[in-house]
């Protein structure tokens, strides 16, 4: 009996020692490490400006999923959509700040500018902005500074490439209706396009679009200047009005070159542009770095690495145009 009592005593002593040791070790763990052990749900404020944004946003979500973010598990989205009304962006950005999101995700110079007015502390990541430096959103591509970073859609000689392809498809083109918007810093794009047009010996007919409603009557009145082709710049106002623009080109049988693939998918003739899905997918890594502690000022703005040339043969047939084989073979995607 005495021997059993000794065994029980030793067992109890070991349990007490183990409990004391465990208590000491747990007490030694800093509170911050204990907090890190519990996964935080990141809150992304989404400041959308229209249907094109929402379509491209899917690529951003794919990028986050590839990095291990699962909606409802470790990330949630707070959506605010201006529905193509630029004057609503500032109020919606302020709502996201009040919601205390961890990051604001947006696109276009207007979206970023609205977010910057609302906060100088919450990180802002943009899916694409045409020229964030010229727009005054970042100090430089390599060192953005402030609380903003993202992806630039700017690439060398894109306008020249678009006009060259348009001339190859329609060699008789001499006068091109050129849709652009000054409110997104596109003056530099206009000058670049005018220089490219001069080199190709064609004339650009400048059509300045500030709001969607500017298109009412503008396109039809532009026909008085007798354009025989049409081209656009990459711009949210113009992109969100692609239906009327594509319809205008079809009605007047104008060969058209667009700066966004959504135009061709919606019945336009051709587009040559950065691969926006790739840009928005890559922008997910910016958000990932920020959530892991990197400051936006230290994350360089990245530029396009992939480009897409898309041709719609159905539209070509409808306007009586034959796409030369040497042009068609260069297309990354053909809609038949």
Coordinates of C-alpha atoms in Angstrom, one line a residue:
X1 CA 0.0 0.0 0.0
X2 CA 2.9 2.3 0.9
X3 CA 4.4 1.7 -2.5
X4 CA 1.2 2.6 -4.3
X5 CA 1.0 5.8 -2.3
X6 CA 4.5 6.7 -3.4
X7 CA 3.6 6.1 -7.1
X8 CA 0.5 8.3 -6.8
X9 CA 2.5 11.0 -5.1
X10 CA 5.1 11.0 -7.8
X11 CA 2.4 11.1 -10.6
X12 CA 0.8 14.0 -8.9
X13 CA 4.1 15.8 -8.6
X14 CA 4.8 15.3 -12.3
X15 CA 1.4 16.8 -13.2
X16 CA 1.9 19.8 -11.0
X17 CA 5.4 20.4 -12.5
X18 CA 4.0 20.1 -16.0
X19 CA 1.2 22.5 -15.2
X20 CA 3.6 25.0 -13.8
X21 CA 6.0 24.7 -16.8
X22 CA 3.1 25.2 -19.2
X23 CA 1.9 28.3 -17.3
X24 CA 5.4 29.8 -17.4
X25 CA 5.8 29.2 -21.2
X26 CA 2.4 30.7 -22.0
X27 CA 3.2 33.7 -19.8
X28 CA 6.4 34.2 -21.8
X29 CA 4.6 34.5 -25.2
X30 CA 4.2 38.2 -26.1
X31 CA 0.6 39.4 -26.5
X32 CA 1.3 40.3 -30.2
X33 CA 2.3 36.7 -31.0
X34 CA -0.9 35.4 -29.4
X35 CA -2.9 37.8 -31.5
X36 CA -1.1 36.7 -34.7
X37 CA -2.1 33.2 -34.0
X38 CA -5.7 34.2 -34.6
X39 CA -6.2 35.0 -38.3
X40 CA -7.5 38.5 -39.0
X41 CA -10.2 39.1 -41.6
X42 CA -8.9 41.8 -44.0
X43 CA -11.5 44.3 -45.1
X44 CA -11.1 45.6 -48.7
X45 CA -13.1 48.7 -49.6
X46 CA -14.0 48.5 -53.3
X47 CA -14.6 51.9 -55.0
X48 CA -16.1 51.0 -58.4
X49 CA -16.9 53.5 -61.1
X50 CA -19.0 51.5 -63.5
X51 CA -19.6 48.2 -65.3
X52 CA -16.1 47.9 -66.8
X53 CA -14.6 48.1 -63.3
X54 CA -16.8 45.3 -62.0
X55 CA -16.0 43.1 -65.0
X56 CA -12.2 43.5 -64.5
X57 CA -12.5 43.2 -60.7
X58 CA -13.0 39.5 -61.1
X59 CA -9.3 39.2 -62.2
X60 CA -8.2 41.0 -59.0
X61 CA -10.2 38.5 -56.9
X62 CA -8.6 35.6 -58.8
X63 CA -5.2 37.1 -58.0
X64 CA -6.1 37.3 -54.3
X65 CA -7.4 33.7 -54.2
X66 CA -4.2 32.5 -55.7
X67 CA -2.4 34.2 -52.8
X68 CA -4.5 32.4 -50.3
X69 CA -7.3 34.9 -49.6
X70 CA -10.8 33.3 -49.4
X71 CA -13.8 35.6 -49.2
X72 CA -15.7 35.2 -45.9
X73 CA -12.7 33.3 -44.4
X74 CA -9.8 35.8 -44.3
X75 CA -11.1 38.6 -46.5
X76 CA -14.3 40.5 -47.1
X77 CA -15.2 43.2 -49.5
X78 CA -17.1 46.5 -48.8
X79 CA -18.6 47.6 -52.2
X80 CA -19.4 51.1 -53.3
X81 CA -20.3 51.7 -56.9
X82 CA -20.6 55.2 -58.5
X83 CA -22.4 53.7 -61.5
X84 CA -20.5 55.8 -64.0
X85 CA -21.3 59.0 -62.1
X86 CA -18.0 60.6 -61.3
X87 CA -19.5 63.2 -58.9
X88 CA -20.5 60.3 -56.5
X89 CA -17.0 59.0 -56.0
X90 CA -15.9 61.4 -53.2
X91 CA -19.0 60.6 -51.0
X92 CA -18.5 56.9 -51.6
X93 CA -14.8 57.0 -50.8
X94 CA -15.7 58.8 -47.5
X95 CA -18.1 56.0 -46.6
X96 CA -15.3 53.5 -47.0
X97 CA -13.1 55.5 -44.7
X98 CA -15.8 55.6 -42.1
X99 CA -16.2 51.9 -42.5
X100 CA -12.5 51.6 -41.4
X101 CA -11.4 49.3 -44.2
X102 CA -7.8 48.1 -44.3
X103 CA -7.3 48.9 -48.0
X104 CA -9.2 50.9 -50.6
X105 CA -9.1 49.3 -54.1
X106 CA -10.2 51.4 -57.1
X107 CA -9.2 52.4 -60.6
X108 CA -9.0 55.5 -62.9
X109 CA -7.5 58.8 -61.9
X110 CA -10.9 60.0 -60.7
X111 CA -11.3 57.0 -58.4
X112 CA -7.9 57.3 -56.9
X113 CA -8.2 61.1 -56.5
X114 CA -11.5 60.7 -54.6
X115 CA -9.9 58.1 -52.3
X116 CA -6.9 60.4 -51.7
X117 CA -9.2 63.3 -50.7
X118 CA -11.0 61.0 -48.3
X119 CA -7.8 59.6 -46.5
X120 CA -4.1 60.0 -46.4
X121 CA -3.6 57.1 -44.1
X122 CA -5.6 54.1 -45.4
X123 CA -3.6 52.4 -48.2
X124 CA -5.0 52.9 -51.7
X125 CA -4.3 50.4 -54.6
X126 CA -5.5 51.0 -58.1
X127 CA -6.2 48.3 -60.7
X128 CA -5.1 50.6 -63.5
X129 CA -4.5 54.3 -64.1
X130 CA -3.3 55.4 -67.5
X131 CA -0.5 57.7 -66.3
X132 CA -0.5 58.0 -62.5
X133 CA 2.6 60.3 -62.5
X134 CA 1.1 62.8 -65.0
X135 CA -2.1 62.6 -63.1
X136 CA -0.3 63.6 -59.9
X137 CA -1.4 60.5 -58.0
X138 CA 2.2 59.2 -57.3
X139 CA 5.6 60.9 -57.1
X140 CA 7.1 58.3 -59.5
X141 CA 6.6 54.8 -60.6
X142 CA 9.6 53.5 -58.6
X143 CA 8.8 55.4 -55.4
X144 CA 5.1 56.3 -55.3
X145 CA 5.3 58.0 -51.9
X146 CA 2.2 58.7 -49.9
X147 CA -0.5 56.0 -49.4
X148 CA -1.1 55.1 -53.1
X149 CA 0.3 52.4 -55.4
X150 CA -1.0 50.1 -58.2
X151 CA -0.7 49.4 -61.9
X152 CA -0.1 51.8 -64.7
X153 CA -1.6 51.1 -68.2
X154 CA 0.9 53.4 -69.8
X155 CA 3.2 51.9 -72.4
X156 CA 5.4 53.4 -75.2
X157 CA 3.8 54.1 -78.6
X158 CA 0.4 52.5 -77.9
X159 CA -1.4 55.2 -79.9
X160 CA 1.0 54.9 -82.8
X161 CA 0.5 51.1 -82.8
X162 CA -3.3 51.5 -82.8
X163 CA -3.3 54.0 -85.7
X164 CA -0.8 51.8 -87.7
X165 CA -3.1 48.8 -87.4
X166 CA -6.1 50.9 -88.4
X167 CA -4.3 52.0 -91.5
X168 CA -3.2 48.5 -92.4
X169 CA -6.8 47.3 -92.1
X170 CA -8.3 50.3 -94.0
X171 CA -5.5 51.8 -96.1
X172 CA -7.8 54.5 -97.5
X173 CA -8.4 56.1 -94.1
X174 CA -7.4 59.8 -94.0
X175 CA -9.6 61.3 -91.3
X176 CA -10.0 59.6 -87.9
X177 CA -12.6 60.7 -85.3
X178 CA -10.7 60.6 -82.1
X179 CA -12.6 60.3 -78.8
X180 CA -10.8 61.4 -75.7
X181 CA -11.5 62.9 -72.2
X182 CA -9.4 65.8 -70.8
X183 CA -10.5 65.1 -67.2
X184 CA -8.2 62.1 -66.9
X185 CA -5.0 63.8 -67.9
X186 CA -5.3 62.5 -71.5
X187 CA -3.9 65.7 -73.1
X188 CA -0.5 64.0 -73.3
X189 CA -2.2 61.0 -75.0
X190 CA -3.9 63.3 -77.5
X191 CA -0.6 65.0 -78.4
X192 CA 1.1 61.6 -78.8
X193 CA -1.8 60.4 -81.1
X194 CA -1.6 63.6 -83.2
X195 CA 2.2 63.1 -83.7
X196 CA 1.6 59.5 -84.7
X197 CA -1.2 60.6 -87.1
X198 CA 1.1 63.1 -88.7
X199 CA 3.7 60.5 -89.3
X200 CA 1.0 58.3 -91.0
X201 CA -0.3 61.3 -93.0
X202 CA -3.8 61.1 -91.5
X203 CA -5.8 63.8 -89.7
X204 CA -7.3 63.4 -86.2
X205 CA -10.7 64.9 -85.6
X206 CA -10.6 65.7 -81.9
X207 CA -13.9 64.8 -80.1
X208 CA -13.6 65.9 -76.4
X209 CA -15.8 64.0 -74.0
X210 CA -16.2 65.1 -70.4
X211 CA -19.4 63.3 -69.5
X212 CA -21.5 60.5 -70.9
X213 CA -24.1 62.9 -72.0
X214 CA -21.6 64.8 -74.2
X215 CA -22.0 62.0 -76.6
X216 CA -25.6 62.9 -77.3
X217 CA -25.5 64.6 -80.6
X218 CA -21.6 64.9 -80.6
X219 CA -21.1 61.8 -82.7
X220 CA -23.7 62.5 -85.3
X221 CA -22.5 66.1 -85.6
X222 CA -18.9 64.8 -86.0
X223 CA -20.0 63.2 -89.3
X224 CA -20.2 66.7 -90.8
X225 CA -16.4 66.6 -90.7
X226 CA -16.5 63.4 -92.8
X227 CA -14.3 61.0 -90.8
X228 CA -13.7 57.6 -92.4
X229 CA -12.5 55.9 -89.2
X230 CA -12.8 56.1 -85.4
X231 CA -10.4 55.6 -82.5
X232 CA -10.6 56.0 -78.7
X233 CA -8.3 56.5 -75.7
X234 CA -8.4 54.3 -72.6
X235 CA -10.8 56.3 -70.4
X236 CA -13.6 55.3 -67.9
X237 CA -16.1 57.9 -69.3
X238 CA -15.5 56.6 -72.8
X239 CA -15.3 52.9 -71.8
X240 CA -18.6 53.1 -69.9
X241 CA -20.3 54.6 -73.0
X242 CA -19.1 51.8 -75.4
X243 CA -22.6 50.8 -76.4
X244 CA -23.5 54.1 -78.2
X245 CA -19.9 54.4 -79.6
X246 CA -19.9 50.9 -81.1
X247 CA -23.4 51.6 -82.4
X248 CA -22.3 54.8 -84.0
X249 CA -19.4 53.2 -85.8
X250 CA -21.6 50.3 -87.1
X251 CA -24.3 52.7 -88.3
X252 CA -21.8 54.8 -90.3
X253 CA -19.7 51.7 -91.4
X254 CA -16.6 53.2 -89.8
X255 CA -13.5 51.0 -89.2
X256 CA -12.7 51.5 -85.6
X257 CA -9.8 50.9 -83.3
X258 CA -10.5 50.9 -79.5
X259 CA -8.3 51.1 -76.5
X260 CA -10.2 48.5 -74.4
X261 CA -11.2 44.9 -75.3
X262 CA -14.7 45.3 -74.0
X263 CA -15.6 47.4 -77.1
X264 CA -14.7 44.4 -79.4
X265 CA -16.5 42.0 -77.2
X266 CA -19.5 44.3 -77.5
X267 CA -19.4 44.4 -81.3
X268 CA -16.6 46.8 -82.1
X269 CA -14.1 46.0 -84.8
X270 CA -10.6 46.0 -83.2
X271 CA -8.8 46.8 -80.0
X272 CA -5.1 47.0 -79.1
X273 CA -4.4 47.5 -75.4
X274 CA -2.6 46.2 -72.3
X275 CA -4.0 42.9 -71.0
X276 CA -6.1 44.4 -68.3
X277 CA -7.0 41.1 -66.7
X278 CA -3.3 40.5 -66.2
X279 CA -2.8 44.0 -64.7
X280 CA -5.6 43.6 -62.3
X281 CA -4.6 40.1 -61.3
X282 CA -1.1 41.3 -60.6
X283 CA -2.4 44.2 -58.5
X284 CA -3.5 41.6 -55.9
X285 CA 0.1 41.2 -54.9
X286 CA 0.2 44.9 -53.9
X287 CA -2.7 44.4 -51.6
X288 CA -1.1 41.2 -50.2
X289 CA 2.1 43.1 -49.4
X290 CA 0.2 45.9 -47.7
X291 CA -1.8 43.5 -45.6
X292 CA 1.5 41.9 -44.5
X293 CA 2.9 45.2 -43.4
X294 CA 4.6 46.9 -46.4
X295 CA 3.8 50.6 -46.9
X296 CA 2.3 51.6 -50.2
X297 CA 5.0 54.2 -50.6
X298 CA 7.6 51.4 -50.8
X299 CA 5.7 49.3 -53.5
X300 CA 6.6 50.4 -57.0
X301 CA 3.8 51.1 -59.5
X302 CA 4.1 48.3 -62.2
X303 CA 3.6 48.6 -65.9
X304 CA 2.0 46.4 -68.6
X305 CA 3.9 43.2 -69.5
X306 CA 1.3 41.7 -71.8
X307 CA -0.7 43.3 -74.7
X308 CA -3.8 42.1 -76.6
X309 CA -4.8 42.7 -80.2
X310 CA -8.4 41.5 -80.8
X311 CA -10.3 41.4 -84.0
X312 CA -14.1 40.9 -84.6
X313 CA -14.6 39.3 -88.0
X314 CA -18.4 39.5 -87.6
X315 CA -18.2 43.2 -87.4
X316 CA -15.7 43.4 -90.3
X317 CA -18.2 41.6 -92.5
X318 CA -21.1 43.8 -91.4
X319 CA -19.3 47.0 -92.5
X320 CA -17.9 45.4 -95.7
X321 CA -14.3 45.2 -94.6
X322 CA -11.8 42.5 -95.3
X323 CA -9.1 42.0 -92.6
X324 CA -5.8 41.3 -94.4
X325 CA -4.3 37.9 -93.6
X326 CA -1.0 39.5 -92.4
X327 CA -2.9 41.5 -89.8
X328 CA -5.2 38.7 -88.8
X329 CA -2.3 36.4 -88.0
X330 CA -1.1 38.9 -85.4
X331 CA -4.3 38.9 -83.5
X332 CA -4.2 37.4 -80.0
X333 CA -7.9 36.7 -80.2
X334 CA -10.4 36.6 -83.1
X335 CA -14.2 36.8 -82.6
X336 CA -15.9 35.0 -85.5

